[in-house]
mmCIF file of C-alpha atoms and ligand atoms in Angstrom:
data_model
loop_
_atom_site.group_PDB
_atom_site.id
_atom_site.type_symbol
_atom_site.label_atom_id
_atom_site.label_comp_id
_atom_site.label_asym_id
_atom_site.label_seq_id
_atom_site.Cartn_x
_atom_site.Cartn_y
_atom_site.Cartn_z
ATOM 1 C CA MET A 1 -10.345 46.857 -6.459
ATOM 2 C CA SER A 2 -8.631 45.100 -9.343
ATOM 3 C CA SER A 3 -5.357 44.989 -7.417
ATOM 4 C CA ALA A 4 -6.924 42.409 -5.124
ATOM 5 C CA PHE A 5 -7.370 39.980 -7.983
ATOM 6 C CA SER A 6 -4.703 38.144 -9.919
ATOM 7 C CA LEU A 7 -6.101 36.265 -12.855
ATOM 8 C CA THR A 8 -4.506 33.101 -14.134
ATOM 9 C CA THR A 9 -4.200 32.268 -17.816
ATOM 10 C CA PRO A 10 -7.447 32.913 -19.701
ATOM 11 C CA GLY A 11 -9.665 29.855 -19.685
ATOM 12 C CA GLN A 12 -8.536 28.744 -16.279
ATOM 13 C CA GLN A 13 -10.530 29.485 -13.215
ATOM 14 C CA ALA A 14 -9.723 32.884 -11.787
ATOM 15 C CA ASP A 15 -7.268 32.615 -8.955
ATOM 16 C CA ILE A 16 -8.138 35.296 -6.475
ATOM 17 C CA ALA A 17 -5.377 36.023 -4.040
ATOM 18 C CA VAL A 18 -6.661 38.228 -1.296
ATOM 19 C CA GLY A 19 -3.298 38.987 0.154
ATOM 20 C CA ALA A 20 -4.171 41.615 2.677
ATOM 21 C CA ALA A 21 -6.719 42.072 5.368
ATOM 22 C CA ASP A 22 -7.130 45.595 3.937
ATOM 23 C CA HIS A 23 -8.864 44.135 0.913
ATOM 24 C CA ALA A 24 -11.392 41.958 2.660
ATOM 25 C CA GLY A 25 -14.934 42.750 3.758
ATOM 26 C CA ALA A 26 -14.622 40.644 6.874
ATOM 27 C CA LEU A 27 -11.887 38.937 8.852
ATOM 28 C CA LEU A 28 -11.986 35.402 10.192
ATOM 29 C CA THR A 29 -9.522 34.437 12.900
ATOM 30 C CA ILE A 30 -9.028 30.762 13.703
ATOM 31 C CA ASP A 31 -7.259 29.912 16.939
ATOM 32 C CA LEU A 32 -5.342 26.677 16.358
ATOM 33 C CA GLY A 33 -4.064 26.789 19.934
ATOM 34 C CA ALA A 34 -7.673 26.573 21.100
ATOM 35 C CA VAL A 35 -8.328 23.645 18.728
ATOM 36 C CA VAL A 36 -5.360 21.821 20.259
ATOM 37 C CA ASP A 37 -6.487 22.699 23.798
ATOM 38 C CA ASN A 38 -9.959 21.371 23.022
ATOM 39 C CA TRP A 39 -8.465 18.144 21.696
ATOM 40 C CA LEU A 40 -6.330 17.800 24.839
ATOM 41 C CA THR A 41 -9.400 18.443 27.018
ATOM 42 C CA LEU A 42 -11.341 15.655 25.294
ATOM 43 C CA LYS A 43 -8.353 13.324 25.347
ATOM 44 C CA GLY A 44 -8.000 14.051 29.067
ATOM 45 C CA MET A 45 -11.606 12.940 29.579
ATOM 46 C CA ALA A 46 -11.115 9.647 27.737
ATOM 47 C CA ALA A 47 -11.597 6.351 29.526
ATOM 48 C CA ASP A 48 -8.396 4.535 30.509
ATOM 49 C CA GLY A 49 -6.539 3.377 27.439
ATOM 50 C CA ALA A 50 -8.806 5.229 25.015
ATOM 51 C CA ASP A 51 -7.354 7.612 22.456
ATOM 52 C CA CYS A 52 -8.846 10.711 20.865
ATOM 53 C CA ALA A 53 -9.170 11.150 17.099
ATOM 54 C CA ALA A 54 -10.157 14.288 15.192
ATOM 55 C CA VAL A 55 -12.949 14.560 12.638
ATOM 56 C CA LEU A 56 -11.801 16.815 9.796
ATOM 57 C CA LYS A 57 -14.633 16.355 7.310
ATOM 58 C CA ALA A 58 -15.991 19.338 5.364
ATOM 59 C CA ASN A 59 -12.641 21.115 5.518
ATOM 60 C CA ALA A 60 -12.498 20.705 9.298
ATOM 61 C CA TYR A 61 -16.015 22.117 9.656
ATOM 62 C CA GLY A 62 -15.098 25.043 7.440
ATOM 63 C CA LEU A 63 -12.000 26.054 9.384
ATOM 64 C CA GLY A 64 -9.317 24.568 7.109
ATOM 65 C CA ALA A 65 -8.488 20.857 7.225
ATOM 66 C CA VAL A 66 -4.769 21.277 6.495
ATOM 67 C CA PRO A 67 -3.820 23.804 9.210
ATOM 68 C CA VAL A 68 -6.092 22.069 11.731
ATOM 69 C CA ALA A 69 -4.661 18.627 10.911
ATOM 70 C CA GLN A 70 -1.096 19.889 11.134
ATOM 71 C CA ALA A 71 -1.700 21.541 14.506
ATOM 72 C CA LEU A 72 -3.340 18.400 15.906
ATOM 73 C CA ALA A 73 -0.696 16.072 14.469
ATOM 74 C CA ALA A 74 2.005 18.217 16.093
ATOM 75 C CA ALA A 75 0.126 17.831 19.386
ATOM 76 C CA GLY A 76 0.189 14.039 19.027
ATOM 77 C CA CYS A 77 -3.121 13.212 17.363
ATOM 78 C CA ARG A 78 -2.712 10.059 15.255
ATOM 79 C CA ASN A 79 -6.225 9.227 14.073
ATOM 80 C CA PHE A 80 -8.210 11.398 11.689
ATOM 81 C CA PHE A 81 -11.550 11.056 9.951
ATOM 82 C CA VAL A 82 -12.898 12.649 6.789
ATOM 83 C CA ALA A 83 -16.176 11.897 5.006
ATOM 84 C CA HIS A 84 -15.105 11.520 1.373
ATOM 85 C CA VAL A 85 -12.268 9.837 -0.496
ATOM 86 C CA ASP A 86 -11.229 13.108 -2.132
ATOM 87 C CA GLU A 87 -11.051 14.839 1.234
ATOM 88 C CA GLY A 88 -8.712 12.062 2.300
ATOM 89 C CA ILE A 89 -6.561 12.271 -0.822
ATOM 90 C CA ALA A 90 -6.133 16.030 -0.329
ATOM 91 C CA LEU A 91 -5.199 15.630 3.332
ATOM 92 C CA ARG A 92 -3.061 12.492 3.363
ATOM 93 C CA ARG A 93 0.246 14.110 2.380
ATOM 94 C CA HIS A 94 -0.103 16.714 5.133
ATOM 95 C CA LEU A 95 -0.248 14.071 7.859
ATOM 96 C CA PRO A 96 2.564 12.014 9.380
ATOM 97 C CA ALA A 97 3.006 8.621 7.708
ATOM 98 C CA ALA A 98 2.110 6.881 10.975
ATOM 99 C CA ALA A 99 -1.255 8.673 11.244
ATOM 100 C CA ASN A 100 -4.426 6.791 10.309
ATOM 101 C CA LEU A 101 -6.769 8.620 7.971
ATOM 102 C CA PHE A 102 -10.215 7.022 7.947
ATOM 103 C CA VAL A 103 -12.861 7.769 5.311
ATOM 104 C CA LEU A 104 -16.261 7.648 7.018
ATOM 105 C CA HIS A 105 -18.249 7.036 3.844
ATOM 106 C CA GLY A 106 -15.901 4.333 2.631
ATOM 107 C CA ALA A 107 -15.201 4.138 -1.077
ATOM 108 C CA PRO A 108 -18.054 4.601 -3.548
ATOM 109 C CA PRO A 109 -18.168 1.874 -6.235
ATOM 110 C CA GLY A 110 -15.085 2.269 -8.410
ATOM 111 C CA ALA A 111 -13.115 4.405 -5.925
ATOM 112 C CA GLU A 112 -11.634 1.505 -3.938
ATOM 113 C CA GLU A 113 -8.268 1.543 -5.702
ATOM 114 C CA ALA A 114 -7.861 5.301 -5.304
ATOM 115 C CA CYS A 115 -8.670 4.896 -1.633
ATOM 116 C CA ALA A 116 -6.055 2.181 -1.105
ATOM 117 C CA ALA A 117 -3.431 3.740 -3.379
ATOM 118 C CA ASN A 118 -3.606 6.939 -1.349
ATOM 119 C CA GLY A 119 -3.130 5.231 1.985
ATOM 120 C CA LEU A 120 -6.685 5.867 3.182
ATOM 121 C CA ILE A 121 -8.588 3.510 5.466
ATOM 122 C CA PRO A 122 -12.205 3.227 4.346
ATOM 123 C CA ILE A 123 -14.995 2.630 6.823
ATOM 124 C CA LEU A 124 -17.057 -0.122 5.192
ATOM 125 C CA ASN A 125 -20.713 0.692 5.760
ATOM 126 C CA SER A 126 -22.487 -2.063 3.879
ATOM 127 C CA LEU A 127 -21.936 -5.578 2.618
ATOM 128 C CA PRO A 128 -21.521 -4.429 -1.006
ATOM 129 C CA GLN A 129 -18.821 -1.983 0.132
ATOM 130 C CA LEU A 130 -17.158 -4.733 2.132
ATOM 131 C CA ARG A 131 -17.267 -7.191 -0.778
ATOM 132 C CA ALA A 132 -15.729 -4.592 -3.108
ATOM 133 C CA TRP A 133 -12.891 -4.063 -0.598
ATOM 134 C CA VAL A 134 -12.347 -7.810 -0.304
ATOM 135 C CA ALA A 135 -12.258 -8.030 -4.103
ATOM 136 C CA LEU A 136 -9.537 -5.377 -4.202
ATOM 137 C CA CYS A 137 -7.577 -7.269 -1.549
ATOM 138 C CA GLY A 138 -7.819 -10.305 -3.830
ATOM 139 C CA ARG A 139 -6.621 -8.378 -6.890
ATOM 140 C CA TRP A 140 -3.717 -6.866 -4.982
ATOM 141 C CA SER A 141 -3.027 -10.012 -2.910
ATOM 142 C CA ARG A 142 -2.961 -7.868 0.209
ATOM 143 C CA ARG A 143 -5.016 -7.658 3.387
ATOM 144 C CA LEU A 144 -5.699 -3.942 3.058
ATOM 145 C CA PRO A 145 -6.775 -2.058 6.195
ATOM 146 C CA ALA A 146 -10.404 -0.992 6.655
ATOM 147 C CA GLY A 147 -12.875 -0.225 9.407
ATOM 148 C CA VAL A 148 -16.436 -1.421 9.653
ATOM 149 C CA GLN A 149 -19.402 0.665 10.722
ATOM 150 C CA VAL A 150 -22.437 -1.024 12.205
ATOM 151 C CA ASP A 151 -25.851 0.543 12.564
ATOM 152 C CA SER A 152 -26.790 0.599 16.239
ATOM 153 C CA GLY A 153 -30.123 2.298 15.701
ATOM 154 C CA MET A 154 -29.734 5.389 13.534
ATOM 155 C CA ALA A 155 -30.596 3.770 10.189
ATOM 156 C CA ARG A 156 -28.209 6.021 8.310
ATOM 157 C CA ALA A 157 -24.810 4.461 7.627
ATOM 158 C CA GLY A 158 -23.453 1.102 8.690
ATOM 159 C CA MET A 159 -24.315 -2.579 8.434
ATOM 160 C CA ASP A 160 -27.605 -3.713 9.893
ATOM 161 C CA ALA A 161 -28.352 -6.979 11.668
ATOM 162 C CA ALA A 162 -29.186 -8.834 8.443
ATOM 163 C CA GLU A 163 -25.896 -7.836 6.839
ATOM 164 C CA LEU A 164 -23.968 -8.784 9.976
ATOM 165 C CA ALA A 165 -25.642 -12.201 9.957
ATOM 166 C CA GLU A 166 -24.610 -12.640 6.351
ATOM 167 C CA LEU A 167 -21.069 -11.666 7.302
ATOM 168 C CA ASP A 168 -21.072 -14.301 10.029
ATOM 169 C CA ALA A 169 -22.051 -16.907 7.479
ATOM 170 C CA VAL A 170 -19.045 -16.134 5.256
ATOM 171 C CA PRO A 171 -16.011 -15.919 7.597
ATOM 172 C CA GLU A 172 -13.582 -15.642 4.643
ATOM 173 C CA LEU A 173 -14.846 -12.123 4.060
ATOM 174 C CA LEU A 174 -13.585 -10.807 7.395
ATOM 175 C CA ALA A 175 -10.380 -12.775 7.070
ATOM 176 C CA ALA A 176 -9.596 -11.202 3.701
ATOM 177 C CA PHE A 177 -8.812 -7.703 4.974
ATOM 178 C CA ASP A 178 -7.153 -6.065 7.972
ATOM 179 C CA LEU A 179 -10.015 -4.981 10.250
ATOM 180 C CA ARG A 180 -8.667 -1.969 12.133
ATOM 181 C CA LEU A 181 -11.767 -0.411 13.681
ATOM 182 C CA ILE A 182 -15.346 -1.243 14.489
ATOM 183 C CA MET A 183 -17.540 1.805 14.923
ATOM 184 C CA SER A 184 -21.056 3.149 15.196
ATOM 185 C CA HIS A 185 -22.635 6.589 15.568
ATOM 186 C CA LEU A 186 -25.031 8.026 18.155
ATOM 187 C CA ALA A 187 -28.303 9.643 17.088
ATOM 188 C CA CYS A 188 -29.093 11.556 20.304
ATOM 189 C CA ALA A 189 -25.758 12.149 22.041
ATOM 190 C CA ASP A 190 -26.603 15.846 22.484
ATOM 191 C CA GLU A 191 -29.685 14.828 24.513
ATOM 192 C CA PRO A 192 -28.123 13.046 27.508
ATOM 193 C CA GLU A 193 -31.561 12.221 28.929
ATOM 194 C CA SER A 194 -32.636 10.334 25.824
ATOM 195 C CA PRO A 195 -33.066 6.569 26.403
ATOM 196 C CA MET A 196 -31.733 6.134 22.873
ATOM 197 C CA ASN A 197 -28.146 6.605 24.118
ATOM 198 C CA ARG A 198 -28.234 3.519 26.332
ATOM 199 C CA GLU A 199 -30.203 1.510 23.772
ATOM 200 C CA GLN A 200 -27.559 2.212 21.153
ATOM 201 C CA LEU A 201 -24.800 1.486 23.673
ATOM 202 C CA GLN A 202 -26.296 -1.937 24.340
ATOM 203 C CA ALA A 203 -26.751 -2.661 20.644
ATOM 204 C CA PHE A 204 -23.194 -1.605 19.850
ATOM 205 C CA SER A 205 -21.684 -3.493 22.819
ATOM 206 C CA THR A 206 -23.396 -6.693 21.687
ATOM 207 C CA ILE A 207 -22.040 -6.387 18.148
ATOM 208 C CA ARG A 208 -18.638 -5.291 19.345
ATOM 209 C CA ALA A 209 -18.350 -8.382 21.569
ATOM 210 C CA ARG A 210 -18.093 -10.457 18.396
ATOM 211 C CA PHE A 211 -14.856 -8.630 17.516
ATOM 212 C CA PRO A 212 -13.133 -8.422 20.905
ATOM 213 C CA GLN A 213 -9.675 -7.906 19.399
ATOM 214 C CA VAL A 214 -10.667 -4.969 17.221
ATOM 215 C CA PRO A 215 -10.479 -1.371 18.535
ATOM 216 C CA ALA A 216 -13.936 0.186 18.806
ATOM 217 C CA SER A 217 -15.146 3.773 18.362
ATOM 218 C CA PHE A 218 -18.557 5.144 19.296
ATOM 219 C CA ALA A 219 -18.528 8.651 20.778
ATOM 220 C CA ASN A 220 -18.736 11.903 18.831
ATOM 221 C CA SER A 221 -18.233 15.211 20.720
ATOM 222 C CA SER A 222 -21.422 14.990 22.756
ATOM 223 C CA GLY A 223 -20.923 11.251 23.193
ATOM 224 C CA VAL A 224 -17.686 11.959 25.091
ATOM 225 C CA PHE A 225 -19.796 13.760 27.713
ATOM 226 C CA LEU A 226 -22.272 10.884 28.130
ATOM 227 C CA GLY A 227 -19.681 9.038 30.195
ATOM 228 C CA LYS A 228 -16.825 6.586 29.884
ATOM 229 C CA GLU A 229 -19.099 3.652 29.051
ATOM 230 C CA TRP A 230 -19.575 5.280 25.673
ATOM 231 C CA HIS A 231 -15.847 5.807 25.027
ATOM 232 C CA PHE A 232 -14.532 2.387 23.968
ATOM 233 C CA ASP A 233 -11.047 2.742 22.368
ATOM 234 C CA LEU A 234 -11.246 5.835 20.204
ATOM 235 C CA LEU A 235 -13.179 9.078 20.692
ATOM 236 C CA ARG A 236 -14.330 10.698 17.472
ATOM 237 C CA PRO A 237 -15.059 14.382 18.173
ATOM 238 C CA GLY A 238 -15.615 17.044 15.547
ATOM 239 C CA VAL A 239 -17.553 20.127 16.553
ATOM 240 C CA ALA A 240 -16.163 20.347 20.100
ATOM 241 C CA LEU A 241 -12.647 20.714 18.677
ATOM 242 C CA TYR A 242 -13.891 23.775 16.813
ATOM 243 C CA GLY A 243 -15.509 25.401 19.837
ATOM 244 C CA GLY A 244 -19.111 24.268 19.385
ATOM 245 C CA ASN A 245 -20.864 23.391 22.636
ATOM 246 C CA PRO A 246 -21.086 19.590 22.968
ATOM 247 C CA THR A 247 -23.326 19.971 26.043
ATOM 248 C CA PRO A 248 -26.279 22.066 24.790
ATOM 249 C CA GLY A 249 -28.136 23.819 27.580
ATOM 250 C CA LYS A 250 -25.069 23.759 29.828
ATOM 251 C CA PRO A 251 -22.024 26.063 29.858
ATOM 252 C CA ASN A 252 -19.649 25.319 26.992
ATOM 253 C CA PRO A 253 -16.609 23.411 28.303
ATOM 254 C CA MET A 254 -14.642 24.088 25.110
ATOM 255 C CA ARG A 255 -12.488 27.085 24.219
ATOM 256 C CA PRO A 256 -13.830 29.315 21.432
ATOM 257 C CA VAL A 257 -11.905 28.928 18.180
ATOM 258 C CA VAL A 258 -13.501 31.360 15.737
ATOM 259 C CA ARG A 259 -13.675 35.104 15.689
ATOM 260 C CA LEU A 260 -15.481 36.835 12.839
ATOM 261 C CA ARG A 261 -15.249 40.587 12.380
ATOM 262 C CA ALA A 262 -17.020 42.567 9.691
ATOM 263 C CA LYS A 263 -15.523 45.736 8.324
ATOM 264 C CA ILE A 264 -17.586 48.889 8.155
ATOM 265 C CA MET A 265 -17.842 50.169 4.585
ATOM 266 C CA GLN A 266 -19.981 53.214 5.066
ATOM 267 C CA MET A 267 -21.657 55.258 7.832
ATOM 268 C CA ARG A 268 -24.797 57.320 7.601
ATOM 269 C CA ALA A 269 -27.126 59.241 9.849
ATOM 270 C CA VAL A 270 -30.841 58.833 9.177
ATOM 271 C CA PRO A 271 -33.920 60.483 10.694
ATOM 272 C CA ALA A 272 -36.737 58.651 12.451
ATOM 273 C CA GLY A 273 -38.931 56.823 9.948
ATOM 274 C CA ALA A 274 -36.134 56.020 7.492
ATOM 275 C CA SER A 275 -36.290 52.666 5.740
ATOM 276 C CA VAL A 276 -33.198 50.473 5.730
ATOM 277 C CA GLY A 277 -32.304 47.794 3.211
ATOM 278 C CA TYR A 278 -34.276 45.642 0.785
ATOM 279 C CA GLY A 279 -38.029 45.621 1.117
ATOM 280 C CA ARG A 280 -37.934 48.441 3.677
ATOM 281 C CA GLY A 281 -36.985 45.649 6.060
ATOM 282 C CA HIS A 282 -36.392 48.076 8.922
ATOM 283 C CA ILE A 283 -37.933 51.460 9.709
ATOM 284 C CA THR A 284 -36.014 53.555 12.232
ATOM 285 C CA SER A 285 -38.015 54.613 15.277
ATOM 286 C CA ALA A 286 -35.629 57.462 16.146
ATOM 287 C CA PRO A 287 -32.786 59.359 14.500
ATOM 288 C CA SER A 288 -30.138 56.658 14.052
ATOM 289 C CA ARG A 289 -26.696 55.970 12.751
ATOM 290 C CA ILE A 290 -26.504 52.998 10.415
ATOM 291 C CA ALA A 291 -23.285 51.227 9.481
ATOM 292 C CA THR A 292 -23.044 49.126 6.338
ATOM 293 C CA ALA A 293 -20.601 46.221 6.720
ATOM 294 C CA GLY A 294 -19.100 43.858 4.138
ATOM 295 C CA VAL A 295 -20.557 40.480 4.947
ATOM 296 C CA GLY A 296 -23.710 38.822 3.628
ATOM 297 C CA TYR A 297 -25.478 35.572 3.031
ATOM 298 C CA ALA A 298 -22.980 34.650 0.304
ATOM 299 C CA ASP A 299 -20.439 34.486 3.129
ATOM 300 C CA GLY A 300 -22.553 32.162 5.222
ATOM 301 C CA PHE A 301 -24.078 34.956 7.262
ATOM 302 C CA PHE A 302 -27.581 33.607 6.817
ATOM 303 C CA ARG A 303 -30.346 35.797 5.458
ATOM 304 C CA CYS A 304 -32.622 34.782 8.334
ATOM 305 C CA LEU A 305 -30.272 36.617 10.741
ATOM 306 C CA GLY A 306 -31.514 40.023 9.521
ATOM 307 C CA GLY A 307 -33.512 41.729 12.284
ATOM 308 C CA THR A 308 -32.533 38.952 14.730
ATOM 309 C CA ALA A 309 -28.783 38.811 15.251
ATOM 310 C CA ARG A 310 -26.572 41.298 17.019
ATOM 311 C CA ALA A 311 -23.092 42.512 16.279
ATOM 312 C CA TYR A 312 -20.816 43.890 18.991
ATOM 313 C CA TRP A 313 -18.478 46.805 19.237
ATOM 314 C CA ALA A 314 -16.424 46.112 22.369
ATOM 315 C CA ASP A 315 -19.161 45.406 24.953
ATOM 316 C CA THR A 316 -21.920 47.268 23.140
ATOM 317 C CA PRO A 317 -24.561 45.164 21.376
ATOM 318 C CA LEU A 318 -25.539 46.471 17.943
ATOM 319 C CA PRO A 319 -28.755 45.230 16.310
ATOM 320 C CA ILE A 320 -28.436 43.995 12.750
ATOM 321 C CA VAL A 321 -31.358 45.789 11.143
ATOM 322 C CA GLY A 322 -33.139 45.192 7.870
ATOM 323 C CA ARG A 323 -32.434 42.287 5.584
ATOM 324 C CA VAL A 324 -29.102 40.577 5.138
ATOM 325 C CA SER A 325 -28.008 41.164 1.527
ATOM 326 C CA MET A 326 -25.730 38.902 -0.478
ATOM 327 C CA ASP A 327 -22.618 40.914 0.448
ATOM 328 C CA MET A 328 -23.742 43.439 3.060
ATOM 329 C CA ILE A 329 -25.475 43.912 6.372
ATOM 330 C CA THR A 330 -26.809 47.082 7.951
ATOM 331 C CA VAL A 331 -26.205 47.618 11.637
ATOM 332 C CA ASP A 332 -27.708 50.167 14.005
ATOM 333 C CA VAL A 333 -24.648 51.671 15.701
ATOM 334 C CA THR A 334 -26.400 54.597 17.380
ATOM 335 C CA ALA A 335 -25.224 53.320 20.779
ATOM 336 C CA VAL A 336 -21.534 53.810 19.925
ATOM 337 C CA PRO A 337 -19.991 57.325 20.078
ATOM 338 C CA GLU A 338 -19.766 58.765 16.587
ATOM 339 C CA ASP A 339 -15.985 59.158 16.375
ATOM 340 C CA LEU A 340 -15.314 55.487 17.199
ATOM 341 C CA LEU A 341 -16.899 53.916 14.146
ATOM 342 C CA TYR A 342 -15.760 54.798 10.627
ATOM 343 C CA PRO A 343 -15.087 53.016 7.337
ATOM 344 C CA GLY A 344 -12.495 50.327 8.014
ATOM 345 C CA ALA A 345 -13.446 49.864 11.682
ATOM 346 C CA LEU A 346 -14.351 46.322 12.703
ATOM 347 C CA ILE A 347 -17.383 45.007 14.530
ATOM 348 C CA ASP A 348 -17.657 41.518 16.012
ATOM 349 C CA LEU A 349 -20.119 39.034 14.539
ATOM 350 C CA ILE A 350 -18.656 35.993 16.289
ATOM 351 C CA GLY A 351 -16.497 36.627 19.335
ATOM 352 C CA THR A 352 -16.511 36.830 23.104
ATOM 353 C CA HIS A 353 -20.056 38.190 23.284
ATOM 354 C CA ARG A 354 -21.545 36.227 20.424
ATOM 355 C CA THR A 355 -20.535 32.604 20.252
ATOM 356 C CA VAL A 356 -20.995 30.297 17.289
ATOM 357 C CA ASP A 357 -23.789 28.654 19.282
ATOM 358 C CA ASP A 358 -25.499 32.022 19.922
ATOM 359 C CA LEU A 359 -25.486 32.800 16.236
ATOM 360 C CA ALA A 360 -26.780 29.307 15.470
ATOM 361 C CA THR A 361 -29.663 29.795 17.907
ATOM 362 C CA GLU A 362 -30.506 33.145 16.321
ATOM 363 C CA ALA A 363 -30.478 31.496 12.888
ATOM 364 C CA GLY A 364 -32.588 28.551 14.035
ATOM 365 C CA THR A 365 -29.803 26.086 13.317
ATOM 366 C CA ILE A 366 -26.820 24.393 14.991
ATOM 367 C CA SER A 367 -23.197 25.478 15.335
ATOM 368 C CA TYR A 368 -22.210 22.831 12.773
ATOM 369 C CA GLU A 369 -24.103 24.634 10.036
ATOM 370 C CA ILE A 370 -22.745 28.058 10.997
ATOM 371 C CA LEU A 371 -19.164 26.742 10.907
ATOM 372 C CA THR A 372 -19.430 24.724 7.699
ATOM 373 C CA SER A 373 -21.083 27.696 5.976
ATOM 374 C CA LEU A 374 -18.327 30.193 6.821
ATOM 375 C CA GLY A 375 -17.586 31.871 3.543
ATOM 376 C CA ASN A 376 -14.504 31.658 1.409
ATOM 377 C CA ARG A 377 -14.233 35.413 0.866
ATOM 378 C CA TYR A 378 -13.105 36.094 4.409
ATOM 379 C CA HIS A 379 -9.518 37.013 5.019
ATOM 380 C CA ARG A 380 -8.394 34.154 7.243
ATOM 381 C CA THR A 381 -5.773 34.363 9.942
ATOM 382 C CA TYR A 382 -4.585 31.318 11.834
ATOM 383 C CA ILE A 383 -3.164 32.022 15.270
ATOM 384 C CA ASN A 384 -1.427 29.473 17.449
ATOM 385 C CA GLY A 385 -3.090 30.391 20.709
ATOM 386 C CA THR A 386 -0.487 32.815 21.954
ATOM 387 C CA GLY A 387 -1.757 35.407 19.515
ATOM 388 C CA ARG A 388 1.154 34.811 17.155
ATOM 389 C CA VAL A 389 0.146 34.506 13.523
ATOM 390 C CA ALA A 390 0.882 30.983 12.310
ATOM 391 C CA SER A 391 -0.176 31.519 8.727
ATOM 392 C CA VAL A 392 -2.444 33.759 6.756
ATOM 393 C CA SER A 393 -4.394 32.718 3.777
ATOM 394 C CA SER A 394 -7.577 33.074 1.882
ATOM 395 C CA SER A 395 -9.216 29.831 0.855
ATOM 396 C CA LEU A 396 -10.183 31.261 -2.531
HETATM 397 C C1 PLP B 1 -19.446 14.047 11.928
HETATM 398 C C2 PLP B 1 -19.234 12.767 12.618
HETATM 399 C C3 PLP B 1 -18.567 12.728 13.853
HETATM 400 C C4 PLP B 1 -18.202 13.981 14.621
HETATM 401 O O1 PLP B 1 -19.385 14.469 15.193
HETATM 402 P P1 PLP B 1 -19.427 15.741 16.162
HETATM 403 O O2 PLP B 1 -20.819 15.753 16.655
HETATM 404 O O3 PLP B 1 -19.082 16.906 15.326
HETATM 405 O O4 PLP B 1 -18.423 15.506 17.227
HETATM 406 C C5 PLP B 1 -18.273 11.483 14.393
HETATM 407 N N1 PLP B 1 -18.641 10.350 13.752
HETATM 408 C C6 PLP B 1 -19.320 10.354 12.589
HETATM 409 C C7 PLP B 1 -19.715 9.072 11.961
HETATM 410 C C8 PLP B 1 -19.648 11.562 11.985
HETATM 411 O O5 PLP B 1 -20.341 11.569 10.852
#
């Protein structure tokens, strides 16, 4: 056990290098070739003249912002979005100099200089944010680049009508910086029937018409599928790049990106009536074989999945029985011949039979939350789509 850990100097945070898949309780495989294919698919759908960006916030939805950004940059992606300034600072040096790295939240008060000094392009979401950016432009005597987000009906981030009117009244403000992008965000893009999509489109088009020279961006993953009217100049997909279904209720047009396999730690045979796990969460109805595997809610395998989700061994579904523990699950593997499952064998938790969206449905959530919760104890392997290992790392 201790050989898996290398401690740094006392007082520093422990640096845990999980160098080998042998050491890990579960293995996460991330297919960068599929990420690139998904980006090319979305780019291929774009309206004439429109480009496709990539949203890399939250560590590229848990999959690793640096390897994902590098794969997409190599494929020709030139526009990237993160949420926070620090995400941008960490990522900037891994991107080509010509790539734009936008910060969706803009700079919080006091972070403007760090944002500019690191070559980040803030999205200004409010008049105070915009005034602070203009003030920095004044101090540095430079028209620094920034985008502006307008609220087209979601009441979350972006300038509202009153702020836009104020902006109109003070034209020097817009003249003081280099306005690179005007954007807004859709509230109901994953519900194509919702009238909200067209209402927001009209609201955004009206505002956008005031800045005809400035590139505009509106569509997230699901927004791409609403139609070309929603595309403007720059698509802004996130989850679809990572294999989440941008068209809920319809077949997923994206390639799967994530495979998660849990390693069996221990096998046991139990009689009918045996209780499994915390709180006697499961009582066997027949003699059963139970496998204990090394993944739990601390790894983002949600506790609510106990008794609901299924694992797979090849094509055989295996019920996850009893409660999900912090570091373990118990799986009824009675359906698999005894000699095929043993300590060290792997069962699929996310894979061909169980997509990220399936698991999300079983957990009562969305693929976004499954992906961004993927734990940092997994042994991670990045493959380039041909099955070749591009790099192996643990994020710990
Ligand atoms: C997260 C986010 C996106 C990407 O959304 P997906 O639904 O993952 O494609 C786009 N724009 C904004 C403003 C976001 O916050």
